[in-house]
């Protein structure tokens, strides 16, 4: 449904109905003047009385055309019938699809302006005329049918139609339809309709209204029938299907007119579980209309306006929700943009701010000094590392030399030379004895080491690796003088290795400090040399945007953009409150009018239902909501649970009961016509159908203005129940037309 809110045109407040207005004002808690003004604005008025009943009577009908079934010859036809005062029936000999329902549908098309004919049958038609009377006025609905579309007029007749003469006039142009018209012959004149129109005008028929299309036809019949039968046009609100609603109560405003009120004249689908008419949504309005309460129109108008106001309210509330969501989202966007601007301003200072540049230069200078100091510290630790490394290399070389000398002495001392390596003189046994006494056997030098006394435990000794590790781990004090040269050198190597590890770690720390200081120095330099070249104009533009964004945020935080929409919602709620109060008070008065009528109608329906053959019927209770529960054989059943034949009997009973009660109470509204299609299709017992036909004849005798038109495939039963004079029976094996 569109979001455009349509407001009814304001009219002058009505006068009178003071008691009703005062009751509404009390219920809605407002002043009577406000109630009158609002009801006038919504075009809701109190009852203005009830017009007298007007009767509708069918006199005759004729239609002509050409059947063009597939793979069959073209067959022209003319069908005419003059309706009797009471019951008129059309029948076949147990033949379905033989034209019975088409007669009823053609009749309803001419009477209502809306076609329910099958598409092929509709295209067979060329001309249709229906003669009817409303009180003393004689009318004819005459129209041509071209490719299924109607065009014609409603005429006022000064004398009845002579259907015998009219049929004779149409025989020649209808017979000419046997010859097909070529596609290249252009637009053809509908000679059948032309002949029919000529006859009507010769008999001084006067045109009342003209129509040129299906939509136009409905509108014309709506105007003609409502005006003459005294039925009102009532606004009606129709909710959309749930899956198509934009919000609860979404729908559209329509109008109840002749198409709705004429629903109570036909029973074409007896199995449909509604007590009156054929649409569930219309049954309550039909009952309100045909029970004759003056409040029926007011109640219906209020219900329509309430639905419209409720839908408008739902539309505005949905729009309010959308706007509030958009407002919240817009505010969030503005706040996000403000944060972006502030971040940009903080990272890019004002181009004219020299103090900031000076601060950045000082920071770069400080960072440079820190980087230089870190570089010097790193170099110092590197030098220490190099020095310790060289000492370690020397110590390791000394250990290697000592180990080599020791091994050499052991080798040479282990030898026993037999001659001098210089002169080849033999070493005698005497020289070996002298050597054992401490003199070298070759050079006769004293061998002191060999003659020294044994050393004490504290004397010099050699350390193995395990001993060195222990001394280093436990931190034991060593007397270097007690160690031989090799052990002392080995101990020095291990001590230097430990010291080198410490110096290496110090060098790594110094390197990291130097690298960090250099990065900080480079960043400080970039902070000075890499400043964006933002112009003063760009900076000012950014600061102006910040001020505007901040102002918009403050505005949205302090001002509600939906205030006007909220006022509209509040006004609609006020209107709806008055309309709902009016509905409650109108329904209260309508119910008071209807209670006795409903009781009387229920009694009549029960009696008539028994008469028409509803077995074991104890009671049928018509309710104001369109339901009619029944009690059969002590068991309560809803109307929709009944057998199709029982539904048909009770539907007929209800229409007749409405007429009878209306006559007795002086509020009858039904025009007195009942059209029934395919009677007997729900019957299993032929006798039941014959009995019902007899009762229908009795009803038309008891209610003089009641006219019944029906069809059935059981032609023999029609003749037995109604008599030959009331039945148009097709020949055996043949269609009705």
mmCIF file of N, CA and C in Angstrom, residues 463-585:
data_model
loop_
_atom_site.group_PDB
_atom_site.id
_atom_site.type_symbol
_atom_site.label_atom_id
_atom_site.label_comp_id
_atom_site.label_asym_id
_atom_site.label_seq_id
_atom_site.Cartn_x
_atom_site.Cartn_y
_atom_site.Cartn_z
ATOM 1 N N UNK A 463 96.502 -29.811 36.185
ATOM 2 C CA UNK A 463 95.042 -29.875 36.386
ATOM 3 C C UNK A 463 94.371 -30.458 35.148
ATOM 4 N N UNK A 464 93.424 -31.412 35.379
ATOM 5 C CA UNK A 464 92.618 -31.864 34.234
ATOM 6 C C UNK A 464 91.396 -30.956 34.079
ATOM 7 N N UNK A 465 90.603 -31.181 32.981
ATOM 8 C CA UNK A 465 89.443 -30.311 32.667
ATOM 9 C C UNK A 465 88.404 -30.345 33.783
ATOM 10 N N UNK A 466 88.170 -31.488 34.357
ATOM 11 C CA UNK A 466 87.160 -31.591 35.419
ATOM 12 C C UNK A 466 87.545 -30.759 36.604
ATOM 13 N N UNK A 467 88.851 -30.779 36.943
ATOM 14 C CA UNK A 467 89.307 -29.981 38.084
ATOM 15 C C UNK A 467 89.156 -28.499 37.803
ATOM 16 N N UNK A 468 89.472 -28.120 36.557
ATOM 17 C CA UNK A 468 89.335 -26.696 36.188
ATOM 18 C C UNK A 468 87.883 -26.245 36.303
ATOM 19 N N UNK A 469 86.933 -27.055 35.794
ATOM 20 C CA UNK A 469 85.506 -26.715 35.851
ATOM 21 C C UNK A 469 85.044 -26.593 37.283
ATOM 22 N N UNK A 470 85.561 -27.445 38.129
ATOM 23 C CA UNK A 470 85.162 -27.408 39.536
ATOM 24 C C UNK A 470 85.634 -26.133 40.195
ATOM 25 N N UNK A 471 86.956 -25.806 39.954
ATOM 26 C CA UNK A 471 87.481 -24.572 40.536
ATOM 27 C C UNK A 471 86.695 -23.354 40.046
ATOM 28 N N UNK A 472 86.357 -23.347 38.761
ATOM 29 C CA UNK A 472 85.609 -22.197 38.206
ATOM 30 C C UNK A 472 84.187 -22.128 38.756
ATOM 31 N N UNK A 473 83.527 -23.279 38.921
ATOM 32 C CA UNK A 473 82.142 -23.313 39.388
ATOM 33 C C UNK A 473 82.036 -22.951 40.851
ATOM 34 N N UNK A 474 82.975 -23.498 41.675
ATOM 35 C CA UNK A 474 82.886 -23.273 43.114
ATOM 36 C C UNK A 474 83.560 -21.984 43.536
ATOM 37 N N UNK A 475 84.288 -21.355 42.636
ATOM 38 C CA UNK A 475 84.963 -20.104 42.960
ATOM 39 C C UNK A 475 86.079 -20.299 43.955
ATOM 40 N N UNK A 476 86.681 -21.533 43.992
ATOM 41 C CA UNK A 476 87.755 -21.813 44.968
ATOM 42 C C UNK A 476 89.009 -21.011 44.643
ATOM 43 N N UNK A 477 89.700 -20.614 45.707
ATOM 44 C CA UNK A 477 90.934 -19.849 45.517
ATOM 45 C C UNK A 477 92.068 -20.799 45.157
ATOM 46 N N UNK A 478 92.827 -20.431 44.159
ATOM 47 C CA UNK A 478 93.939 -21.256 43.711
ATOM 48 C C UNK A 478 95.262 -20.513 43.946
ATOM 49 N N UNK A 479 96.225 -21.277 44.326
ATOM 50 C CA UNK A 479 97.576 -20.724 44.453
ATOM 51 C C UNK A 479 98.290 -21.018 43.145
ATOM 52 N N UNK A 480 98.422 -19.990 42.350
ATOM 53 C CA UNK A 480 98.987 -20.182 41.015
ATOM 54 C C UNK A 480 100.397 -20.746 41.113
ATOM 55 N N UNK A 481 101.092 -20.373 42.197
ATOM 56 C CA UNK A 481 102.485 -20.825 42.314
ATOM 57 C C UNK A 481 102.581 -22.337 42.463
ATOM 58 N N UNK A 482 101.527 -22.950 42.915
ATOM 59 C CA UNK A 482 101.568 -24.407 43.103
ATOM 60 C C UNK A 482 101.289 -25.150 41.807
ATOM 61 N N UNK A 483 100.880 -24.436 40.743
ATOM 62 C CA UNK A 483 100.529 -25.081 39.483
ATOM 63 C C UNK A 483 101.714 -25.074 38.549
ATOM 64 N N UNK A 484 101.831 -26.109 37.774
ATOM 65 C CA UNK A 484 102.869 -26.066 36.737
ATOM 66 C C UNK A 484 102.417 -25.136 35.634
ATOM 67 N N UNK A 485 103.326 -24.916 34.691
ATOM 68 C CA UNK A 485 103.041 -23.921 33.640
ATOM 69 C C UNK A 485 101.830 -24.304 32.796
ATOM 70 N N UNK A 486 101.720 -25.572 32.458
ATOM 71 C CA UNK A 486 100.605 -25.995 31.600
ATOM 72 C C UNK A 486 99.265 -25.825 32.313
ATOM 73 N N UNK A 487 99.191 -26.245 33.583
ATOM 74 C CA UNK A 487 97.924 -26.112 34.321
ATOM 75 C C UNK A 487 97.525 -24.660 34.477
ATOM 76 N N UNK A 488 98.511 -23.823 34.752
ATOM 77 C CA UNK A 488 98.203 -22.395 34.897
ATOM 78 C C UNK A 488 97.690 -21.818 33.580
ATOM 79 N N UNK A 489 98.298 -22.248 32.476
ATOM 80 C CA UNK A 489 97.854 -21.736 31.161
ATOM 81 C C UNK A 489 96.441 -22.211 30.845
ATOM 82 N N UNK A 490 96.179 -23.483 31.154
ATOM 83 C CA UNK A 490 94.820 -24.006 30.903
ATOM 84 C C UNK A 490 93.785 -23.256 31.733
ATOM 85 N N UNK A 491 94.092 -23.002 32.973
ATOM 86 C CA UNK A 491 93.146 -22.265 33.817
ATOM 87 C C UNK A 491 92.905 -20.871 33.261
ATOM 88 N N UNK A 492 93.952 -20.238 32.757
ATOM 89 C CA UNK A 492 93.806 -18.895 32.203
ATOM 90 C C UNK A 492 92.897 -18.906 30.969
ATOM 91 N N UNK A 493 93.020 -19.956 30.141
ATOM 92 C CA UNK A 493 92.157 -20.064 28.945
ATOM 93 C C UNK A 493 90.680 -20.118 29.346
ATOM 94 N N UNK A 494 90.378 -20.935 30.359
ATOM 95 C CA UNK A 494 88.976 -21.058 30.747
ATOM 96 C C UNK A 494 88.448 -19.771 31.342
ATOM 97 N N UNK A 495 89.298 -19.102 32.092
ATOM 98 C CA UNK A 495 88.853 -17.829 32.664
ATOM 99 C C UNK A 495 88.605 -16.788 31.565
ATOM 100 N N UNK A 496 89.466 -16.777 30.569
ATOM 101 C CA UNK A 496 89.285 -15.830 29.457
ATOM 102 C C UNK A 496 88.027 -16.174 28.640
ATOM 103 N N UNK A 497 87.730 -17.462 28.470
ATOM 104 C CA UNK A 497 86.507 -17.847 27.738
ATOM 105 C C UNK A 497 85.266 -17.323 28.463
ATOM 106 N N UNK A 498 85.267 -17.479 29.774
ATOM 107 C CA UNK A 498 84.116 -16.951 30.543
ATOM 108 C C UNK A 498 84.008 -15.440 30.386
ATOM 109 N N UNK A 499 85.107 -14.769 30.503
ATOM 110 C CA UNK A 499 85.089 -13.314 30.400
ATOM 111 C C UNK A 499 84.641 -12.860 29.012
ATOM 112 N N UNK A 500 85.073 -13.611 27.960
ATOM 113 C CA UNK A 500 84.666 -13.265 26.598
ATOM 114 C C UNK A 500 83.143 -13.373 26.430
ATOM 115 N N UNK A 501 82.530 -14.377 27.063
ATOM 116 C CA UNK A 501 81.058 -14.515 26.989
ATOM 117 C C UNK A 501 80.355 -13.317 27.590
ATOM 118 N N UNK A 502 80.856 -12.850 28.730
ATOM 119 C CA UNK A 502 80.242 -11.683 29.374
ATOM 120 C C UNK A 502 80.388 -10.455 28.492
ATOM 121 N N UNK A 503 81.613 -10.275 27.954
ATOM 122 C CA UNK A 503 81.845 -9.104 27.105
ATOM 123 C C UNK A 503 80.982 -9.171 25.841
ATOM 124 N N UNK A 504 80.764 -10.393 25.290
ATOM 125 C CA UNK A 504 79.941 -10.549 24.076
ATOM 126 C C UNK A 504 78.491 -10.139 24.349
ATOM 127 N N UNK A 505 77.972 -10.532 25.499
ATOM 128 C CA UNK A 505 76.587 -10.141 25.843
ATOM 129 C C UNK A 505 76.480 -8.636 26.004
ATOM 130 N N UNK A 506 77.497 -8.053 26.607
ATOM 131 C CA UNK A 506 77.483 -6.585 26.742
ATOM 132 C C UNK A 506 77.493 -5.915 25.377
ATOM 133 N N UNK A 507 78.245 -6.514 24.445
ATOM 134 C CA UNK A 507 78.301 -5.943 23.102
ATOM 135 C C UNK A 507 76.933 -6.040 22.405
ATOM 136 N N UNK A 508 76.213 -7.176 22.571
ATOM 137 C CA UNK A 508 74.870 -7.320 21.969
ATOM 138 C C UNK A 508 73.907 -6.269 22.518
ATOM 139 N N UNK A 509 73.936 -6.087 23.839
ATOM 140 C CA UNK A 509 73.055 -5.081 24.449
ATOM 141 C C UNK A 509 73.380 -3.699 23.899
ATOM 142 N N UNK A 510 74.674 -3.404 23.778
ATOM 143 C CA UNK A 510 75.075 -2.095 23.261
ATOM 144 C C UNK A 510 74.644 -1.921 21.811
ATOM 145 N N UNK A 511 74.721 -3.046 21.023
ATOM 146 C CA UNK A 511 74.289 -2.970 19.630
ATOM 147 C C UNK A 511 72.801 -2.657 19.529
ATOM 148 N N UNK A 512 71.981 -3.332 20.316
ATOM 149 C CA UNK A 512 70.527 -3.094 20.286
ATOM 150 C C UNK A 512 70.193 -1.668 20.697
ATOM 151 N N UNK A 513 70.885 -1.188 21.727
ATOM 152 C CA UNK A 513 70.647 0.193 22.164
ATOM 153 C C UNK A 513 71.033 1.172 21.073
ATOM 154 N N UNK A 514 72.156 0.869 20.388
ATOM 155 C CA UNK A 514 72.581 1.749 19.294
ATOM 156 C C UNK A 514 71.553 1.759 18.168
ATOM 157 N N UNK A 515 71.063 0.550 17.751
ATOM 158 C CA UNK A 515 70.084 0.470 16.652
ATOM 159 C C UNK A 515 68.802 1.214 17.001
ATOM 160 N N UNK A 516 68.297 1.044 18.231
ATOM 161 C CA UNK A 516 67.072 1.735 18.647
ATOM 162 C C UNK A 516 67.270 3.246 18.638
ATOM 163 N N UNK A 517 68.458 3.681 19.129
ATOM 164 C CA UNK A 517 68.723 5.120 19.153
ATOM 165 C C UNK A 517 68.808 5.688 17.743
ATOM 166 N N UNK A 518 69.395 4.904 16.827
ATOM 167 C CA UNK A 518 69.488 5.373 15.445
ATOM 168 C C UNK A 518 68.105 5.467 14.795
ATOM 169 N N UNK A 519 67.234 4.470 15.073
ATOM 170 C CA UNK A 519 65.875 4.531 14.516
ATOM 171 C C UNK A 519 65.112 5.742 15.058
ATOM 172 N N UNK A 520 65.251 5.977 16.353
ATOM 173 C CA UNK A 520 64.587 7.140 16.948
ATOM 174 C C UNK A 520 65.110 8.439 16.338
ATOM 175 N N UNK A 521 66.411 8.442 16.074
ATOM 176 C CA UNK A 521 67.007 9.638 15.479
ATOM 177 C C UNK A 521 66.473 9.854 14.057
ATOM 178 N N UNK A 522 66.380 8.744 13.281
ATOM 179 C CA UNK A 522 65.858 8.849 11.916
ATOM 180 C C UNK A 522 64.396 9.316 11.915
ATOM 181 N N UNK A 523 63.590 8.772 12.858
ATOM 182 C CA UNK A 523 62.186 9.189 12.946
ATOM 183 C C UNK A 523 62.082 10.669 13.299
ATOM 184 N N UNK A 524 62.943 11.109 14.238
ATOM 185 C CA UNK A 524 62.913 12.529 14.616
ATOM 186 C C UNK A 524 63.312 13.406 13.451
ATOM 187 N N UNK A 525 64.319 12.946 12.674
ATOM 188 C CA UNK A 525 64.713 13.705 11.493
ATOM 189 C C UNK A 525 63.568 13.778 10.484
ATOM 190 N N UNK A 526 62.864 12.606 10.267
ATOM 191 C CA UNK A 526 61.726 12.587 9.329
ATOM 192 C C UNK A 526 60.603 13.482 9.824
ATOM 193 N N UNK A 527 60.437 13.547 11.140
ATOM 194 C CA UNK A 527 59.392 14.395 11.710
ATOM 195 C C UNK A 527 59.638 15.868 11.397
ATOM 196 N N UNK A 528 60.944 16.173 11.208
ATOM 197 C CA UNK A 528 61.288 17.562 10.863
ATOM 198 C C UNK A 528 61.285 17.769 9.354
ATOM 199 N N UNK A 529 61.986 16.879 8.649
ATOM 200 C CA UNK A 529 62.162 17.058 7.199
ATOM 201 C C UNK A 529 60.976 16.551 6.393
ATOM 202 N N UNK A 530 60.189 15.623 6.973
ATOM 203 C CA UNK A 530 59.079 15.031 6.207
ATOM 204 C C UNK A 530 57.723 15.599 6.529
ATOM 205 N N UNK A 531 57.591 16.766 7.096
ATOM 206 C CA UNK A 531 56.289 17.381 7.387
ATOM 207 C C UNK A 531 55.504 17.591 6.103
ATOM 208 N N UNK A 532 54.162 17.246 6.069
ATOM 209 C CA UNK A 532 53.356 17.466 4.855
ATOM 210 C C UNK A 532 53.287 18.948 4.516
ATOM 211 N N UNK A 533 53.346 19.186 3.240
ATOM 212 C CA UNK A 533 53.309 20.572 2.780
ATOM 213 C C UNK A 533 51.848 21.011 2.638
ATOM 214 N N UNK A 534 51.127 21.062 3.758
ATOM 215 C CA UNK A 534 49.721 21.452 3.744
ATOM 216 C C UNK A 534 49.632 22.978 3.730
ATOM 217 N N UNK A 535 48.790 23.464 2.829
ATOM 218 C CA UNK A 535 48.622 24.907 2.733
ATOM 219 C C UNK A 535 47.742 25.400 3.870
ATOM 220 N N UNK A 536 47.832 26.681 4.106
ATOM 221 C CA UNK A 536 46.994 27.277 5.144
ATOM 222 C C UNK A 536 45.525 27.113 4.795
ATOM 223 N N UNK A 537 45.204 27.225 3.497
ATOM 224 C CA UNK A 537 43.805 27.078 3.064
ATOM 225 C C UNK A 537 43.262 25.695 3.341
ATOM 226 N N UNK A 538 44.079 24.659 3.082
ATOM 227 C CA UNK A 538 43.648 23.288 3.359
ATOM 228 C C UNK A 538 43.436 23.081 4.857
ATOM 229 N N UNK A 539 44.348 23.611 5.644
ATOM 230 C CA UNK A 539 44.219 23.484 7.096
ATOM 231 C C UNK A 539 42.956 24.164 7.599
ATOM 232 N N UNK A 540 42.707 25.363 7.088
ATOM 233 C CA UNK A 540 41.508 26.083 7.505
ATOM 234 C C UNK A 540 40.245 25.330 7.087
ATOM 235 N N UNK A 541 40.274 24.714 5.884
ATOM 236 C CA UNK A 541 39.120 23.932 5.419
ATOM 237 C C UNK A 541 38.840 22.771 6.363
ATOM 238 N N UNK A 542 39.901 22.122 6.825
ATOM 239 C CA UNK A 542 39.730 21.001 7.738
ATOM 240 C C UNK A 542 39.154 21.459 9.076
ATOM 241 N N UNK A 543 39.628 22.599 9.571
ATOM 242 C CA UNK A 543 39.111 23.108 10.842
ATOM 243 C C UNK A 543 37.658 23.563 10.706
ATOM 244 N N UNK A 544 37.304 24.125 9.534
ATOM 245 C CA UNK A 544 35.902 24.519 9.305
ATOM 246 C C UNK A 544 35.010 23.283 9.258
ATOM 247 N N UNK A 545 35.458 22.212 8.580
ATOM 248 C CA UNK A 545 34.673 20.973 8.517
ATOM 249 C C UNK A 545 34.456 20.408 9.910
ATOM 250 N N UNK A 546 35.489 20.511 10.753
ATOM 251 C CA UNK A 546 35.342 20.017 12.110
ATOM 252 C C UNK A 546 34.266 20.789 12.858
ATOM 253 N N UNK A 547 34.273 22.124 12.702
ATOM 254 C CA UNK A 547 33.272 22.946 13.389
ATOM 255 C C UNK A 547 31.864 22.620 12.897
ATOM 256 N N UNK A 548 31.712 22.445 11.571
ATOM 257 C CA UNK A 548 30.395 22.121 11.002
ATOM 258 C C UNK A 548 29.931 20.751 11.485
ATOM 259 N N UNK A 549 30.827 19.775 11.475
ATOM 260 C CA UNK A 549 30.478 18.417 11.928
ATOM 261 C C UNK A 549 30.062 18.432 13.388
ATOM 262 N N UNK A 550 30.780 19.176 14.206
ATOM 263 C CA UNK A 550 30.452 19.261 15.624
ATOM 264 C C UNK A 550 29.090 19.913 15.827
ATOM 265 N N UNK A 551 28.798 20.952 15.019
ATOM 266 C CA UNK A 551 27.498 21.622 15.129
ATOM 267 C C UNK A 551 26.360 20.687 14.724
ATOM 268 N N UNK A 552 26.577 19.889 13.678
ATOM 269 C CA UNK A 552 25.541 18.949 13.235
ATOM 270 C C UNK A 552 25.302 17.871 14.284
ATOM 271 N N UNK A 553 26.380 17.451 14.940
ATOM 272 C CA UNK A 553 26.224 16.465 16.015
ATOM 273 C C UNK A 553 25.394 17.052 17.147
ATOM 274 N N UNK A 554 25.730 18.281 17.547
ATOM 275 C CA UNK A 554 24.988 18.927 18.638
ATOM 276 C C UNK A 554 23.523 19.116 18.259
ATOM 277 N N UNK A 555 23.271 19.450 16.988
ATOM 278 C CA UNK A 555 21.888 19.643 16.537
ATOM 279 C C UNK A 555 21.095 18.344 16.640
ATOM 280 N N UNK A 556 21.686 17.249 16.190
ATOM 281 C CA UNK A 556 20.986 15.967 16.206
ATOM 282 C C UNK A 556 20.819 15.422 17.618
ATOM 283 N N UNK A 557 21.720 15.804 18.488
ATOM 284 C CA UNK A 557 21.590 15.363 19.875
ATOM 285 C C UNK A 557 20.513 16.141 20.622
ATOM 286 N N UNK A 558 20.259 17.357 20.187
ATOM 287 C CA UNK A 558 19.332 18.229 20.925
ATOM 288 C C UNK A 558 17.984 18.427 20.232
ATOM 289 N N UNK A 559 17.864 18.039 18.927
ATOM 290 C CA UNK A 559 16.629 18.283 18.172
ATOM 291 C C UNK A 559 16.126 16.955 17.618
ATOM 292 N N UNK A 560 14.809 16.691 17.702
ATOM 293 C CA UNK A 560 14.197 15.491 17.138
ATOM 294 C C UNK A 560 13.680 15.807 15.741
ATOM 295 N N UNK A 561 14.270 15.222 14.689
ATOM 296 C CA UNK A 561 13.788 15.496 13.332
ATOM 297 C C UNK A 561 12.440 14.842 13.048
ATOM 298 N N UNK A 562 12.026 13.936 13.940
ATOM 299 C CA UNK A 562 10.759 13.232 13.722
ATOM 300 C C UNK A 562 9.601 13.889 14.475
ATOM 301 N N UNK A 563 9.818 15.093 14.970
ATOM 302 C CA UNK A 563 8.782 15.734 15.789
ATOM 303 C C UNK A 563 7.487 15.910 15.006
ATOM 304 N N UNK A 564 7.587 16.335 13.744
ATOM 305 C CA UNK A 564 6.381 16.556 12.941
ATOM 306 C C UNK A 564 5.653 15.240 12.689
ATOM 307 N N UNK A 565 6.435 14.196 12.415
ATOM 308 C CA UNK A 565 5.828 12.876 12.189
ATOM 309 C C UNK A 565 5.154 12.377 13.459
ATOM 310 N N UNK A 566 5.763 12.616 14.588
ATOM 311 C CA UNK A 566 5.172 12.200 15.866
ATOM 312 C C UNK A 566 3.863 12.939 16.126
ATOM 313 N N UNK A 567 3.790 14.217 15.708
ATOM 314 C CA UNK A 567 2.540 14.964 15.857
ATOM 315 C C UNK A 567 1.450 14.368 14.969
ATOM 316 N N UNK A 568 1.813 13.961 13.743
ATOM 317 C CA UNK A 568 0.830 13.327 12.859
ATOM 318 C C UNK A 568 0.311 12.025 13.470
ATOM 319 N N UNK A 569 1.216 11.247 14.040
ATOM 320 C CA UNK A 569 0.805 9.989 14.678
ATOM 321 C C UNK A 569 -0.126 10.263 15.852
ATOM 322 N N UNK A 570 0.223 11.255 16.640
ATOM 323 C CA UNK A 570 -0.620 11.605 17.785
ATOM 324 C C UNK A 570 -2.014 12.038 17.325
ATOM 325 N N UNK A 571 -2.069 12.799 16.221
ATOM 326 C CA UNK A 571 -3.361 13.245 15.705
ATOM 327 C C UNK A 571 -4.169 12.062 15.180
ATOM 328 N N UNK A 572 -3.510 11.141 14.474
ATOM 329 C CA UNK A 572 -4.217 9.955 13.982
ATOM 330 C C UNK A 572 -4.733 9.105 15.132
ATOM 331 N N UNK A 573 -3.954 8.988 16.183
ATOM 332 C CA UNK A 573 -4.404 8.228 17.347
ATOM 333 C C UNK A 573 -5.626 8.870 17.983
ATOM 334 N N UNK A 574 -5.646 10.196 17.996
ATOM 335 C CA UNK A 574 -6.816 10.897 18.533
ATOM 336 C C UNK A 574 -8.047 10.612 17.661
ATOM 337 N N UNK A 575 -7.873 10.701 16.339
ATOM 338 C CA UNK A 575 -8.979 10.425 15.429
ATOM 339 C C UNK A 575 -9.470 8.989 15.585
ATOM 340 N N UNK A 576 -8.517 8.052 15.658
ATOM 341 C CA UNK A 576 -8.882 6.642 15.766
ATOM 342 C C UNK A 576 -9.614 6.366 17.069
ATOM 343 N N UNK A 577 -9.249 7.067 18.108
ATOM 344 C CA UNK A 577 -9.918 6.890 19.398
ATOM 345 C C UNK A 577 -11.389 7.285 19.292
ATOM 346 N N UNK A 578 -11.675 8.385 18.612
ATOM 347 C CA UNK A 578 -13.061 8.825 18.439
ATOM 348 C C UNK A 578 -13.822 7.850 17.548
ATOM 349 N N UNK A 579 -13.182 7.405 16.455
ATOM 350 C CA UNK A 579 -13.852 6.494 15.525
ATOM 351 C C UNK A 579 -14.156 5.157 16.207
ATOM 352 N N UNK A 580 -13.232 4.658 17.013
ATOM 353 C CA UNK A 580 -13.482 3.402 17.732
ATOM 354 C C UNK A 580 -14.628 3.561 18.727
ATOM 355 N N UNK A 581 -14.672 4.697 19.394
ATOM 356 C CA UNK A 581 -15.778 4.945 20.326
ATOM 357 C C UNK A 581 -17.094 5.010 19.571
ATOM 358 N N UNK A 582 -17.087 5.659 18.395
ATOM 359 C CA UNK A 582 -18.292 5.734 17.575
ATOM 360 C C UNK A 582 -18.728 4.344 17.120
ATOM 361 N N UNK A 583 -17.755 3.495 16.779
ATOM 362 C CA UNK A 583 -18.087 2.143 16.342
ATOM 363 C C UNK A 583 -18.764 1.363 17.475
ATOM 364 N N UNK A 584 -18.227 1.461 18.672
ATOM 365 C CA UNK A 584 -18.811 0.727 19.798
ATOM 366 C C UNK A 584 -20.241 1.182 20.074
ATOM 367 N N UNK A 585 -20.472 2.491 20.016
ATOM 368 C CA UNK A 585 -21.818 2.999 20.285
ATOM 369 C C UNK A 585 -22.779 2.664 19.149
#
